[in-house]
Backbone as JSON, one array per atom type, in Angstrom:
{
  "sequence": "MSNSADSPDPAPRRPFLRPGRFSFRPVRLLTVAVFALAGLIFWVSFDTAKGTDLRSDESMLRLSDLIQERSRKNEKLDRSTAKVRSEVDRLARRDDGSTAAQDAELTALEKAAGTRPVRGPGLTVTLTDAPPDATARVPGVPEPQPNDLVIHQQDLQAVVNALWAGGAKGIKVMDQRLISTSAVRCVGNTLILQGRLYSPPYTVTAVGDRSSLRRALDASPAIGNYKEYVRAYGLGWDVDEHGTVQLPGYSGTVDLRQARPAG",
  "N": [[0.94, -0.81, -0.17], [1.51, 2.05, 0.29], [4.66, 4.4, -1.24], [7.3, 6.41, -0.62], [8.6, 9.31, -2.8], [11.31, 11.44, -4.72], [10.32, 14.36, -5.23], [10.05, 16.29, -7.73], [11.96, 17.9, -10.82], [11.56, 21.46, -10.24], [9.77, 23.15, -12.96], [11.06, 24.83, -15.86], [10.96, 27.77, -16.58], [9.57, 29.49, -18.93], [10.22, 30.78, -21.84], [10.41, 34.77, -22.6], [7.94, 36.88, -24.96], [9.02, 38.46, -27.58], [7.78, 42.17, -27.98], [6.05, 42.49, -31.15], [7.59, 40.74, -32.36], [5.46, 38.77, -33.66], [3.91, 38.35, -36.95], [0.65, 40.69, -38.27], [-0.28, 39.3, -40.31], [0.32, 36.25, -39.44], [-0.18, 36.29, -37.11], [-3.76, 36.74, -37.28], [-3.89, 34.62, -38.87], [-3.06, 32.57, -37.12], [-5.69, 32.64, -35.23], [-7.82, 32.4, -36.67], [-7.49, 29.23, -37.33], [-7.47, 28.23, -34.37], [-10.71, 28.83, -34.37], [-11.42, 26.9, -34.96], [-10.34, 24.81, -34.53], [-11.91, 24.48, -32.28], [-14.22, 24.27, -33.18], [-15.02, 21.59, -34.7], [-13.99, 20.4, -32.3], [-16.35, 20.71, -30.61], [-18.13, 19.7, -32.64], [-17.18, 16.52, -32.23], [-18.35, 15.55, -29.81], [-20.6, 16.8, -29.74], [-21.41, 14.8, -31.76], [-20.8, 11.58, -30.43], [-21.83, 12.17, -27.66], [-24.88, 11.67, -28.6], [-26.68, 13.42, -27.74], [-27.23, 12.74, -24.91], [-25.74, 13.56, -21.44], [-22.13, 13.8, -20.98], [-20.8, 14.25, -18.82], [-21.98, 12.6, -16.63], [-22.84, 10.41, -14.33], [-24.73, 8.66, -14.75], [-24.56, 6.09, -16.83], [-21.9, 4.0, -14.66], [-23.84, 4.94, -12.44], [-25.91, 2.88, -13.84], [-24.3, 0.15, -14.21], [-23.18, 0.12, -11.56], [-25.45, -1.82, -10.38], [-25.79, -2.95, -11.95], [-24.25, -4.87, -11.06], [-24.69, -5.37, -8.92], [-26.99, -6.91, -8.78], [-26.35, -8.86, -10.11], [-24.91, -10.11, -8.59], [-26.82, -10.64, -6.01], [-28.7, -12.8, -7.9], [-26.04, -14.67, -8.23], [-25.97, -14.91, -4.91], [-28.86, -16.11, -4.41], [-28.7, -18.88, -6.26], [-26.05, -19.65, -5.41], [-26.78, -21.39, -2.84], [-29.52, -22.56, -4.19], [-27.56, -24.88, -5.74], [-26.92, -25.68, -3.69], [-28.58, -26.8, -2.58], [-29.48, -29.0, -3.88], [-27.29, -30.8, -4.39], [-26.66, -31.86, -2.17], [-28.82, -33.42, -1.76], [-28.15, -34.91, -4.09], [-25.93, -35.96, -3.0], [-26.75, -37.16, -0.83], [-28.09, -39.21, -2.08], [-26.76, -40.47, -4.5], [-24.87, -42.52, -1.92], [-26.51, -43.92, -0.8], [-27.21, -47.36, -1.16], [-25.22, -47.82, -2.08], [-23.32, -49.94, -2.41], [-21.4, -49.5, -1.99], [-17.67, -50.2, -0.53], [-16.4, -50.18, 3.7], [-14.1, -49.38, 3.63], [-13.56, -47.56, 0.95], [-15.98, -45.53, 2.14], [-14.22, -44.11, 3.53], [-12.43, -42.6, 2.5], [-13.72, -41.82, 0.72], [-14.58, -39.42, 2.36], [-12.67, -38.8, 2.95], [-11.02, -37.74, 1.28], [-13.52, -35.9, 0.25], [-13.92, -33.65, 2.04], [-10.66, -33.39, 2.02], [-10.62, -31.1, -0.34], [-12.11, -29.61, 0.51], [-15.3, -30.01, 0.07], [-17.19, -30.26, 2.37], [-18.19, -29.95, 4.93], [-16.06, -28.07, 8.47], [-15.14, -28.6, 11.63], [-14.07, -26.95, 14.35], [-11.4, -25.68, 16.49], [-10.5, -22.47, 16.26], [-9.76, -18.79, 14.7], [-10.6, -15.54, 13.31], [-10.35, -12.76, 12.14], [-10.81, -9.55, 11.27], [-10.32, -7.54, 9.23], [-10.53, -3.58, 8.2], [-11.61, -0.8, 6.33], [-9.76, 2.73, 6.7], [-10.69, 5.96, 8.89], [-12.98, 7.79, 5.57], [-10.95, 10.72, 6.56], [-9.8, 11.02, 7.2], [-6.43, 11.43, 9.17], [-2.8, 11.33, 9.27], [-1.69, 10.17, 12.04], [1.0, 9.37, 13.1], [3.72, 10.55, 14.15], [5.71, 12.27, 11.57], [5.18, 10.95, 9.76], [3.7, 11.2, 6.21], [0.97, 12.78, 5.5], [-1.93, 10.07, 4.4], [-2.92, 9.66, 1.38], [-5.59, 8.1, -0.54], [-6.4, 5.6, -1.34], [-4.14, 4.79, 0.63], [-6.15, 4.45, 2.59], [-7.44, 2.56, 2.09], [-8.58, -0.85, 2.14], [-6.85, -3.51, 0.49], [-6.04, -6.27, -2.1], [-4.3, -7.48, -2.05], [-3.64, -6.95, 0.72], [-6.02, -9.22, 1.94], [-5.27, -11.65, 0.64], [-2.52, -11.3, 1.54], [-3.5, -12.2, 4.45], [-4.8, -14.45, 3.82], [-2.78, -16.3, 3.1], [-1.42, -16.11, 4.8], [-2.33, -17.9, 7.3], [-3.2, -20.22, 5.8], [-0.65, -21.52, 5.73], [0.15, -21.48, 8.63], [-2.12, -24.14, 9.69], [-4.36, -24.64, 8.97], [-7.19, -26.33, 8.95], [-9.21, -25.7, 7.51], [-10.88, -22.17, 5.23], [-12.37, -19.99, 5.25], [-13.21, -16.73, 3.8], [-15.39, -13.81, 4.27], [-18.7, -15.01, 4.06], [-18.33, -18.02, 2.11], [-16.63, -20.56, 2.21], [-13.25, -20.95, 0.86], [-11.64, -23.37, -1.48], [-9.53, -24.64, -3.16], [-9.05, -23.46, -6.32], [-10.27, -21.07, -5.43], [-10.07, -17.41, -5.74], [-8.88, -15.17, -4.15], [-10.39, -11.58, -5.36], [-9.88, -8.35, -5.37], [-11.62, -5.4, -6.45], [-11.98, -1.84, -6.71], [-12.56, -0.71, -4.21], [-14.18, -2.68, -3.05], [-15.76, -6.78, -2.76], [-14.67, -9.53, -4.88], [-16.03, -12.6, -4.25], [-15.74, -15.23, -5.74], [-18.03, -14.47, -7.56], [-19.3, -13.0, -6.34], [-20.27, -10.26, -4.7], [-19.04, -8.19, -1.96], [-18.67, -5.77, 1.3], [-16.47, -4.01, 3.15], [-16.19, -4.37, 6.78], [-14.57, -6.8, 6.1], [-13.93, -9.9, 6.82], [-12.2, -13.22, 7.66], [-11.56, -16.11, 8.62], [-10.36, -19.18, 9.85], [-10.29, -22.59, 10.19], [-8.49, -24.11, 13.21], [-5.26, -25.0, 14.83], [-5.18, -22.29, 17.87], [-2.75, -20.54, 18.16], [-0.81, -21.7, 16.69], [-1.82, -20.16, 14.64], [-2.43, -18.1, 14.65], [1.04, -17.55, 15.76], [1.83, -17.67, 12.12], [-0.04, -15.63, 11.0], [1.33, -13.02, 12.29], [3.79, -13.51, 11.23], [4.27, -12.52, 9.47], [5.0, -10.87, 6.62], [4.06, -9.5, 4.76], [1.02, -8.78, 5.65], [2.86, -7.22, 8.4], [3.49, -5.27, 8.0], [1.36, -4.28, 6.84], [-0.49, -3.56, 9.28], [1.72, -1.59, 9.38], [0.54, 0.15, 8.14], [-2.13, 0.51, 10.05], [-1.88, 1.75, 12.11], [-0.16, 3.89, 11.02], [-3.19, 5.83, 9.86], [-4.66, 4.32, 10.16], [-6.28, 2.25, 10.04], [-8.15, -0.7, 10.21], [-8.17, -4.09, 12.37], [-8.16, -6.33, 14.11], [-8.36, -9.49, 15.25], [-10.24, -12.13, 16.85], [-10.18, -15.05, 18.73], [-12.04, -18.67, 18.68], [-13.33, -20.66, 20.4], [-14.66, -22.55, 19.72], [-15.36, -23.95, 16.09], [-17.48, -23.53, 13.38], [-16.95, -24.1, 9.52], [-18.73, -24.27, 6.17], [-19.03, -26.29, 3.74], [-18.34, -26.19, 0.47], [-20.01, -25.77, -1.95], [-19.97, -24.49, -4.54], [-19.34, -24.74, -8.05], [-17.27, -27.31, -9.27], [-16.05, -28.01, -11.03], [-12.33, -27.47, -13.82], [-12.23, -25.29, -15.78], [-10.08, -23.25, -18.16], [-9.08, -21.48, -20.93], [-8.8, -21.82, -23.61], [-7.44, -21.91, -26.78], [-7.74, -20.1, -29.84], [-9.99, -21.2, -32.87]],
  "CA": [[0.3, 0.6, 0.59], [2.98, 2.2, -0.63], [5.14, 5.16, -0.15], [7.82, 8.13, -0.72], [9.56, 9.89, -4.15], [12.21, 13.0, -4.37], [10.23, 15.7, -5.29], [10.53, 16.88, -9.49], [12.73, 19.93, -10.65], [10.28, 22.36, -10.75], [9.46, 23.98, -14.77], [11.12, 25.76, -16.42], [10.84, 29.21, -17.32], [8.74, 30.31, -20.08], [10.79, 32.93, -21.9], [8.74, 36.25, -22.94], [8.36, 37.0, -26.11], [9.68, 40.17, -27.59], [6.94, 43.48, -28.45], [6.14, 42.78, -32.51], [7.7, 39.4, -33.11], [5.08, 38.18, -35.38], [3.69, 40.34, -37.76], [-0.95, 40.53, -37.71], [-1.07, 38.47, -40.29], [0.01, 34.93, -39.04], [-1.82, 36.46, -35.94], [-5.2, 35.73, -38.06], [-4.04, 32.6, -39.65], [-3.73, 31.42, -35.94], [-7.43, 33.05, -34.73], [-8.83, 30.9, -37.13], [-7.6, 27.75, -36.56], [-7.74, 28.89, -33.0], [-11.49, 28.43, -33.83], [-11.04, 25.38, -36.69], [-10.39, 23.51, -33.57], [-13.11, 24.39, -31.58], [-15.53, 23.59, -34.2], [-14.1, 19.95, -34.46], [-13.83, 19.59, -30.38], [-17.49, 21.2, -30.2], [-18.61, 18.29, -33.37], [-16.98, 15.52, -31.8], [-18.79, 15.81, -28.64], [-21.98, 16.48, -30.41], [-20.85, 12.86, -32.27], [-20.13, 11.25, -28.94], [-22.67, 12.28, -25.93], [-25.74, 11.58, -28.8], [-27.28, 13.92, -26.53], [-26.7, 12.65, -23.34], [-24.86, 13.99, -21.22], [-21.39, 13.43, -20.82], [-19.91, 13.9, -18.0], [-22.99, 12.56, -16.07], [-22.47, 9.22, -13.78], [-25.52, 7.37, -15.38], [-23.7, 4.79, -17.03], [-21.57, 3.98, -13.95], [-25.09, 3.86, -11.87], [-26.31, 1.06, -14.48], [-22.83, -0.91, -14.12], [-22.79, -1.05, -10.51], [-26.75, -1.94, -10.69], [-26.1, -4.91, -13.02], [-23.4, -6.01, -10.39], [-25.52, -5.58, -7.49], [-27.78, -7.71, -9.03], [-25.51, -10.21, -10.73], [-24.66, -10.84, -7.07], [-28.15, -11.75, -5.28], [-28.01, -14.13, -8.39], [-25.74, -15.82, -7.77], [-26.03, -15.86, -4.05], [-29.69, -17.13, -4.75], [-28.0, -20.38, -7.4], [-24.94, -20.82, -4.66], [-28.45, -21.9, -2.26], [-30.3, -23.94, -5.06], [-26.38, -25.3, -5.52], [-26.05, -26.15, -2.04], [-29.32, -28.12, -1.63], [-29.16, -29.48, -5.01], [-25.5, -30.7, -4.12], [-26.78, -32.16, -0.51], [-29.68, -34.07, -1.76], [-27.29, -35.3, -4.98], [-24.49, -37.0, -1.98], [-27.76, -38.19, 0.32], [-28.84, -40.67, -3.28], [-25.2, -41.32, -4.23], [-23.89, -42.65, -0.94], [-27.34, -44.57, 0.1], [-26.82, -48.49, -1.39], [-24.5, -47.35, -3.23], [-21.8, -50.56, -2.72], [-19.68, -49.38, -1.34], [-17.62, -51.72, 1.0], [-16.26, -48.82, 5.05], [-12.54, -48.49, 2.97], [-13.92, -46.67, 0.35], [-16.63, -44.82, 2.35], [-13.77, -43.02, 4.79], [-12.13, -42.36, 1.44], [-14.01, -40.52, -0.16], [-15.0, -38.37, 3.17], [-11.17, -37.55, 3.9], [-11.49, -36.34, -0.13], [-14.54, -34.49, 0.33], [-12.75, -33.2, 3.2], [-9.68, -32.06, 1.35], [-11.46, -30.14, -1.08], [-13.33, -28.64, 1.29], [-16.62, -29.74, 0.23], [-17.73, -30.63, 3.71], [-18.15, -29.15, 6.44], [-15.32, -28.85, 9.13], [-14.98, -27.93, 13.56], [-13.01, -26.92, 15.5], [-11.18, -24.8, 17.4], [-10.26, -21.46, 15.37], [-10.35, -17.88, 14.9], [-11.54, -15.22, 13.17], [-9.32, -11.52, 11.18], [-11.26, -8.93, 10.58], [-9.91, -6.31, 8.71], [-11.4, -2.79, 7.95], [-11.04, 0.51, 5.49], [-9.61, 3.65, 7.1], [-11.91, 6.65, 8.03], [-12.58, 8.32, 4.61], [-10.93, 11.52, 6.65], [-8.2, 10.04, 8.34], [-5.15, 12.56, 8.68], [-2.12, 10.82, 9.5], [-1.32, 9.43, 13.55], [2.63, 8.8, 14.14], [4.45, 11.89, 14.03], [6.99, 11.77, 10.47], [4.64, 10.08, 8.6], [2.94, 11.39, 4.95], [-0.7, 12.74, 4.74], [-2.85, 9.9, 3.96], [-4.31, 8.91, 0.31], [-7.23, 7.45, -1.06], [-6.07, 4.63, -1.62], [-4.07, 4.05, 2.23], [-7.71, 4.05, 3.84], [-9.33, 0.8, 1.73], [-8.24, -2.35, 1.97], [-6.97, -3.67, -1.14], [-6.49, -6.97, -2.48], [-2.29, -8.73, -0.89], [-3.71, -7.37, 2.08], [-6.73, -9.92, 2.39], [-4.26, -12.6, 0.28], [-1.51, -12.29, 3.2], [-4.09, -13.25, 6.23], [-5.36, -16.39, 3.36], [-1.31, -16.92, 3.09], [-0.59, -16.62, 6.46], [-3.63, -19.27, 7.81], [-2.77, -21.58, 5.18], [1.01, -21.07, 6.49], [0.27, -21.76, 9.78], [-2.26, -25.33, 9.59], [-5.69, -23.91, 8.48], [-7.85, -27.55, 7.83], [-10.56, -25.38, 6.32], [-10.76, -21.27, 5.64], [-13.84, -19.19, 4.81], [-13.48, -15.33, 3.15], [-17.48, -13.14, 4.77], [-19.42, -16.53, 4.51], [-17.79, -17.89, 1.66], [-15.52, -21.69, 2.11], [-12.12, -20.96, 0.09], [-11.35, -24.58, -2.58], [-8.51, -24.98, -4.06], [-9.12, -22.17, -7.0], [-11.21, -19.95, -5.0], [-9.76, -16.33, -5.95], [-9.57, -13.44, -3.59], [-10.19, -10.52, -6.3], [-10.71, -7.14, -5.11], [-12.25, -4.28, -7.63], [-11.84, -0.54, -5.89], [-12.64, -0.77, -2.63], [-15.47, -4.84, -2.82], [-13.69, -8.3, -2.58], [-15.78, -9.83, -5.92], [-15.19, -13.75, -4.41], [-16.66, -16.73, -6.63], [-19.2, -14.34, -8.35], [-21.02, -12.42, -5.02], [-20.26, -9.46, -4.2], [-19.15, -7.71, -1.34], [-17.85, -4.04, 0.8], [-15.81, -4.31, 4.39], [-15.38, -4.98, 7.03], [-13.83, -8.18, 5.35], [-13.49, -10.84, 7.33], [-11.44, -14.72, 7.19], [-11.99, -17.02, 9.35], [-9.81, -20.67, 10.09], [-9.91, -23.31, 12.01], [-6.58, -24.75, 12.86], [-4.69, -24.92, 15.71], [-5.09, -21.47, 17.43], [-1.34, -20.12, 18.76], [0.15, -21.66, 15.01], [-2.35, -19.57, 13.46], [-1.82, -16.73, 15.59], [2.05, -16.82, 15.36], [1.9, -17.92, 11.24], [0.01, -14.17, 10.55], [2.62, -12.77, 13.22], [5.48, -13.83, 11.45], [4.25, -12.58, 8.12], [6.17, -9.94, 6.36], [3.11, -8.57, 4.58], [1.16, -8.63, 6.83], [3.43, -6.14, 9.36], [3.64, -3.63, 6.64], [-0.09, -3.5, 6.85], [-0.54, -2.92, 10.23], [1.95, 0.17, 10.29], [-0.53, 1.27, 7.85], [-3.21, 0.34, 11.06], [-0.43, 2.83, 13.88], [-0.48, 4.95, 11.05], [-3.59, 6.11, 9.57], [-6.6, 4.45, 10.99], [-7.09, 0.6, 9.27], [-8.81, -2.23, 11.74], [-7.08, -4.7, 12.26], [-8.44, -7.25, 14.69], [-8.03, -10.7, 15.7], [-10.78, -13.26, 17.64], [-10.35, -16.92, 18.74], [-13.02, -18.91, 18.82], [-13.85, -22.44, 20.84], [-15.44, -23.72, 19.05], [-15.94, -22.34, 14.88], [-17.79, -24.36, 12.17], [-17.25, -23.32, 8.3], [-19.46, -24.47, 5.65], [-18.78, -26.71, 3.22], [-17.76, -25.51, -0.81], [-21.13, -25.61, -2.44], [-20.71, -24.79, -5.6], [-19.44, -25.25, -8.64], [-15.61, -28.07, -8.87], [-15.7, -28.06, -12.91], [-11.75, -26.83, -13.75], [-12.0, -23.91, -17.22], [-8.98, -23.38, -18.76], [-8.03, -20.82, -21.84], [-8.43, -22.64, -25.14], [-7.18, -21.02, -27.96], [-9.01, -19.73, -31.17], [-9.24, -21.73, -34.33]],
  "C": [[0.59, 0.76, -0.12], [3.8, 4.17, 0.21], [5.81, 6.38, -1.05], [9.05, 8.29, -2.33], [9.51, 11.57, -4.33], [11.0, 13.55, -5.41], [10.9, 16.35, -7.15], [11.34, 18.06, -9.56], [12.1, 20.56, -10.86], [10.69, 22.7, -12.76], [10.48, 24.7, -14.84], [10.79, 26.83, -17.22], [10.92, 29.29, -18.62], [9.32, 31.76, -20.63], [9.58, 34.08, -22.15], [9.32, 36.42, -24.21], [8.01, 38.95, -26.87], [8.29, 41.0, -28.12], [7.11, 42.93, -30.31], [7.14, 41.4, -33.57], [7.1, 38.9, -34.43], [4.74, 39.65, -35.8], [1.33, 39.93, -37.42], [-0.74, 39.01, -38.83], [-0.91, 36.82, -40.37], [-0.97, 34.81, -38.24], [-2.52, 35.01, -36.24], [-5.14, 34.55, -38.45], [-4.36, 31.75, -37.71], [-5.01, 31.5, -34.87], [-7.91, 32.27, -35.17], [-8.52, 29.35, -37.5], [-7.69, 27.43, -35.63], [-9.51, 27.81, -33.65], [-12.02, 27.72, -34.56], [-11.43, 24.58, -35.77], [-11.02, 23.53, -32.96], [-14.37, 23.54, -31.72], [-15.27, 22.63, -33.63], [-14.68, 19.49, -32.98], [-15.43, 19.79, -30.53], [-18.88, 20.31, -30.93], [-18.54, 16.87, -32.2], [-17.78, 15.44, -31.09], [-20.01, 15.69, -28.86], [-22.73, 14.97, -30.16], [-21.37, 11.98, -31.36], [-21.72, 11.42, -28.15], [-23.86, 11.46, -27.2], [-27.23, 11.89, -28.13], [-27.59, 13.43, -25.12], [-25.53, 12.95, -23.25], [-23.48, 13.2, -20.31], [-20.07, 13.02, -19.19], [-21.96, 13.59, -16.26], [-22.96, 11.2, -15.33], [-23.68, 8.18, -13.81], [-25.13, 5.96, -15.54], [-23.21, 3.87, -15.93], [-22.4, 3.41, -12.68], [-25.22, 2.12, -12.42], [-25.11, -0.14, -14.62], [-23.14, -1.25, -12.48], [-24.07, -2.12, -9.54], [-26.57, -2.59, -10.96], [-25.13, -5.83, -11.99], [-23.69, -6.84, -9.27], [-26.32, -7.23, -7.63], [-27.31, -8.83, -9.39], [-25.31, -10.8, -9.02], [-25.34, -12.01, -6.28], [-28.52, -12.76, -5.54], [-27.23, -14.97, -7.88], [-25.74, -15.89, -6.19], [-27.22, -17.28, -3.93], [-29.09, -18.67, -5.49], [-26.96, -20.85, -6.44], [-26.54, -22.04, -3.81], [-29.02, -23.03, -3.13], [-29.31, -24.87, -5.47], [-26.21, -26.61, -5.06], [-27.06, -27.59, -2.24], [-29.96, -29.42, -2.63], [-28.21, -30.99, -4.67], [-26.45, -31.89, -3.18], [-27.78, -33.44, -1.26], [-29.52, -35.6, -2.88], [-26.2, -36.71, -3.59], [-25.57, -37.48, -1.6], [-28.23, -39.75, -1.09], [-27.35, -41.52, -3.8], [-25.21, -42.16, -3.21], [-25.57, -44.18, 0.15], [-27.2, -46.39, -1.68], [-26.28, -48.79, -2.91], [-23.19, -49.03, -2.99], [-21.17, -50.95, -2.7], [-18.96, -49.66, -0.46], [-16.78, -50.19, 2.63], [-15.25, -48.06, 4.42], [-13.05, -47.65, 1.95], [-15.47, -45.04, 1.04], [-15.8, -42.97, 3.22], [-12.86, -42.66, 4.05], [-12.13, -41.73, 1.6], [-14.91, -39.71, 1.13], [-13.48, -38.07, 3.55], [-11.05, -36.51, 2.09], [-12.58, -35.24, 0.35], [-13.21, -33.29, 1.49], [-11.58, -32.28, 3.62], [-9.98, -31.54, 0.85], [-12.29, -28.97, -0.56], [-15.05, -28.75, 0.56], [-17.73, -29.86, 1.33], [-17.67, -29.7, 4.99], [-17.03, -29.24, 7.39], [-15.38, -26.93, 9.84], [-14.22, -28.2, 13.76], [-12.64, -25.55, 15.93], [-9.81, -23.58, 16.56], [-9.81, -19.75, 15.57], [-10.69, -17.45, 13.77], [-10.52, -13.49, 13.0], [-10.76, -10.82, 11.06], [-10.07, -7.85, 10.71], [-10.91, -5.04, 7.93], [-10.95, -1.65, 6.75], [-10.9, 1.19, 7.06], [-10.87, 4.57, 7.84], [-12.55, 7.52, 7.55], [-11.56, 10.23, 4.99], [-10.09, 11.68, 7.53], [-7.17, 10.54, 7.76], [-3.43, 11.32, 9.96], [-1.64, 10.99, 11.46], [0.17, 9.4, 14.05], [3.15, 10.05, 13.6], [5.59, 11.61, 12.79], [5.86, 11.04, 9.38], [4.21, 10.66, 7.31], [1.67, 11.75, 5.45], [-1.01, 11.69, 4.59], [-3.47, 10.23, 2.19], [-5.12, 8.68, 0.02], [-6.5, 5.91, -0.88], [-4.84, 3.86, -0.77], [-5.07, 4.21, 3.08], [-8.33, 3.51, 3.24], [-7.86, -0.48, 1.8], [-8.54, -2.99, 0.8], [-6.47, -5.97, -0.67], [-5.0, -7.59, -1.67], [-3.4, -8.41, 0.03], [-5.56, -8.35, 2.47], [-6.15, -11.43, 1.85], [-3.53, -12.88, 1.05], [-2.51, -12.73, 3.86], [-4.09, -14.04, 5.0], [-3.73, -17.01, 3.73], [-1.74, -17.71, 3.89], [-1.9, -17.56, 7.64], [-3.71, -20.25, 7.11], [-1.75, -21.92, 5.39], [0.49, -22.35, 7.28], [-1.25, -22.85, 10.23], [-3.35, -25.03, 9.16], [-5.77, -25.15, 8.02], [-9.5, -26.66, 7.49], [-10.1, -23.38, 7.22], [-12.14, -21.1, 5.1], [-13.02, -17.41, 5.36], [-15.63, -14.84, 3.27], [-17.88, -15.71, 4.55], [-19.53, -17.13, 3.34], [-16.44, -19.69, 1.85], [-14.45, -21.48, 0.87], [-12.15, -22.85, 0.22], [-9.85, -24.18, -3.13], [-8.33, -23.96, -4.96], [-9.87, -21.26, -6.66], [-9.49, -18.62, -5.38], [-10.39, -14.72, -5.12], [-9.29, -12.37, -4.25], [-10.63, -9.08, -5.49], [-10.56, -5.96, -6.54], [-13.39, -2.35, -6.62], [-12.22, -1.65, -4.53], [-13.82, -2.18, -2.39], [-14.6, -5.64, -3.19], [-14.95, -8.54, -3.93], [-15.45, -10.97, -5.47], [-16.41, -14.81, -5.08], [-17.96, -16.06, -6.67], [-20.61, -13.69, -7.48], [-19.6, -11.1, -4.61], [-19.95, -8.78, -2.85], [-17.8, -6.27, -0.44], [-17.67, -4.85, 2.61], [-17.35, -3.24, 5.05], [-14.86, -6.68, 6.39], [-13.85, -9.25, 6.85], [-13.15, -12.81, 7.08], [-11.62, -14.91, 8.85], [-12.06, -19.27, 8.85], [-10.41, -20.84, 10.92], [-8.73, -23.92, 12.02], [-6.31, -24.28, 14.14], [-4.55, -23.21, 15.75], [-3.5, -19.86, 17.51], [-0.78, -20.49, 17.24], [-0.5, -20.67, 14.44], [-2.37, -17.55, 13.43], [-0.01, -16.49, 15.01], [2.27, -17.45, 13.19], [1.41, -16.15, 11.26], [0.95, -13.25, 11.74], [4.14, -12.59, 12.25], [6.38, -13.48, 9.53], [4.6, -10.99, 7.75], [5.07, -8.97, 5.51], [1.78, -7.82, 5.25], [1.66, -6.69, 8.43], [3.27, -5.49, 8.81], [1.65, -2.98, 6.59], [-0.21, -3.41, 8.52], [0.7, -1.65, 10.61], [0.87, 1.15, 8.98], [-1.88, 1.29, 9.31], [-2.69, 1.05, 12.07], [-0.65, 3.78, 12.81], [-2.19, 6.16, 11.12], [-5.28, 5.52, 10.27], [-7.89, 3.07, 10.3], [-7.84, -0.17, 10.44], [-7.91, -3.58, 10.77], [-7.12, -5.71, 13.62], [-8.95, -9.23, 14.8], [-9.32, -11.72, 16.8], [-10.57, -14.15, 17.44], [-11.92, -17.34, 19.5], [-12.87, -20.55, 18.62], [-13.71, -23.54, 20.13], [-15.86, -23.67, 17.11], [-16.65, -23.93, 13.71], [-17.56, -23.27, 10.53], [-17.69, -24.35, 7.12], [-18.62, -25.01, 4.23], [-19.07, -26.28, 1.44], [-19.46, -26.05, -1.23], [-21.55, -25.86, -4.21], [-19.33, -25.48, -6.88], [-17.51, -26.18, -8.86], [-14.98, -28.22, -10.09], [-14.31, -27.35, -12.29], [-12.17, -26.19, -15.36], [-10.99, -23.7, -16.78], [-9.64, -22.52, -19.96], [-8.58, -21.79, -23.08], [-8.41, -21.73, -26.47], [-7.73, -20.75, -29.5], [-8.63, -20.75, -32.14], [-8.85, -22.85, -34.43]]
}
């Protein structure tokens, strides 16, 4: 989240124009050229706008509404998929002819894949944006830029990676279980996770040995850098331990998708 650089050299002085340097005729030609260029700009602007207000945020609002609508639709589809998957699993296990060893192996694979709920001791990390009017809290630290006051993708990724390194048996971000193909992505100050849209504060919950998880968080250089911004500008950082916490099983699609060459 960011640094400082040397200030640029001052701009060179503009030389003075000597009186009488230009004759009357070149000035008239230059004036005509300026008016012609202005007319061209107005025409291009009119042709581009097609009767709309170019300065309006209406298009951005429509895009935001579309994203919110798609997020709500994906949430409904997730619930529907989870219900169908549960029913399919129940039917598949009924009189399927498998042995107890095979059932145990399947259960272990499902736990490793993250499709089974996991329960045990754990902790939750909460990250929060700083107030928009925050100022530097530490002497000698520069006043914050807007990007210094919000949670970034690398901050969430740092927490997730540290918890995996600390031996987490399962992790969920917000209300969604992570699996091997999950991607934590931020666009602006919003999180997009598996087709759903979230706003801060962000919560990351892990099941595992709490001491090991805390040591991993403390040992992460990326989290150490984030904590500098916590101290300097008031970004939120909170770690809560749980005696017992349950994470849901992942219920989305597990099909792998990849790019294919055209033609």
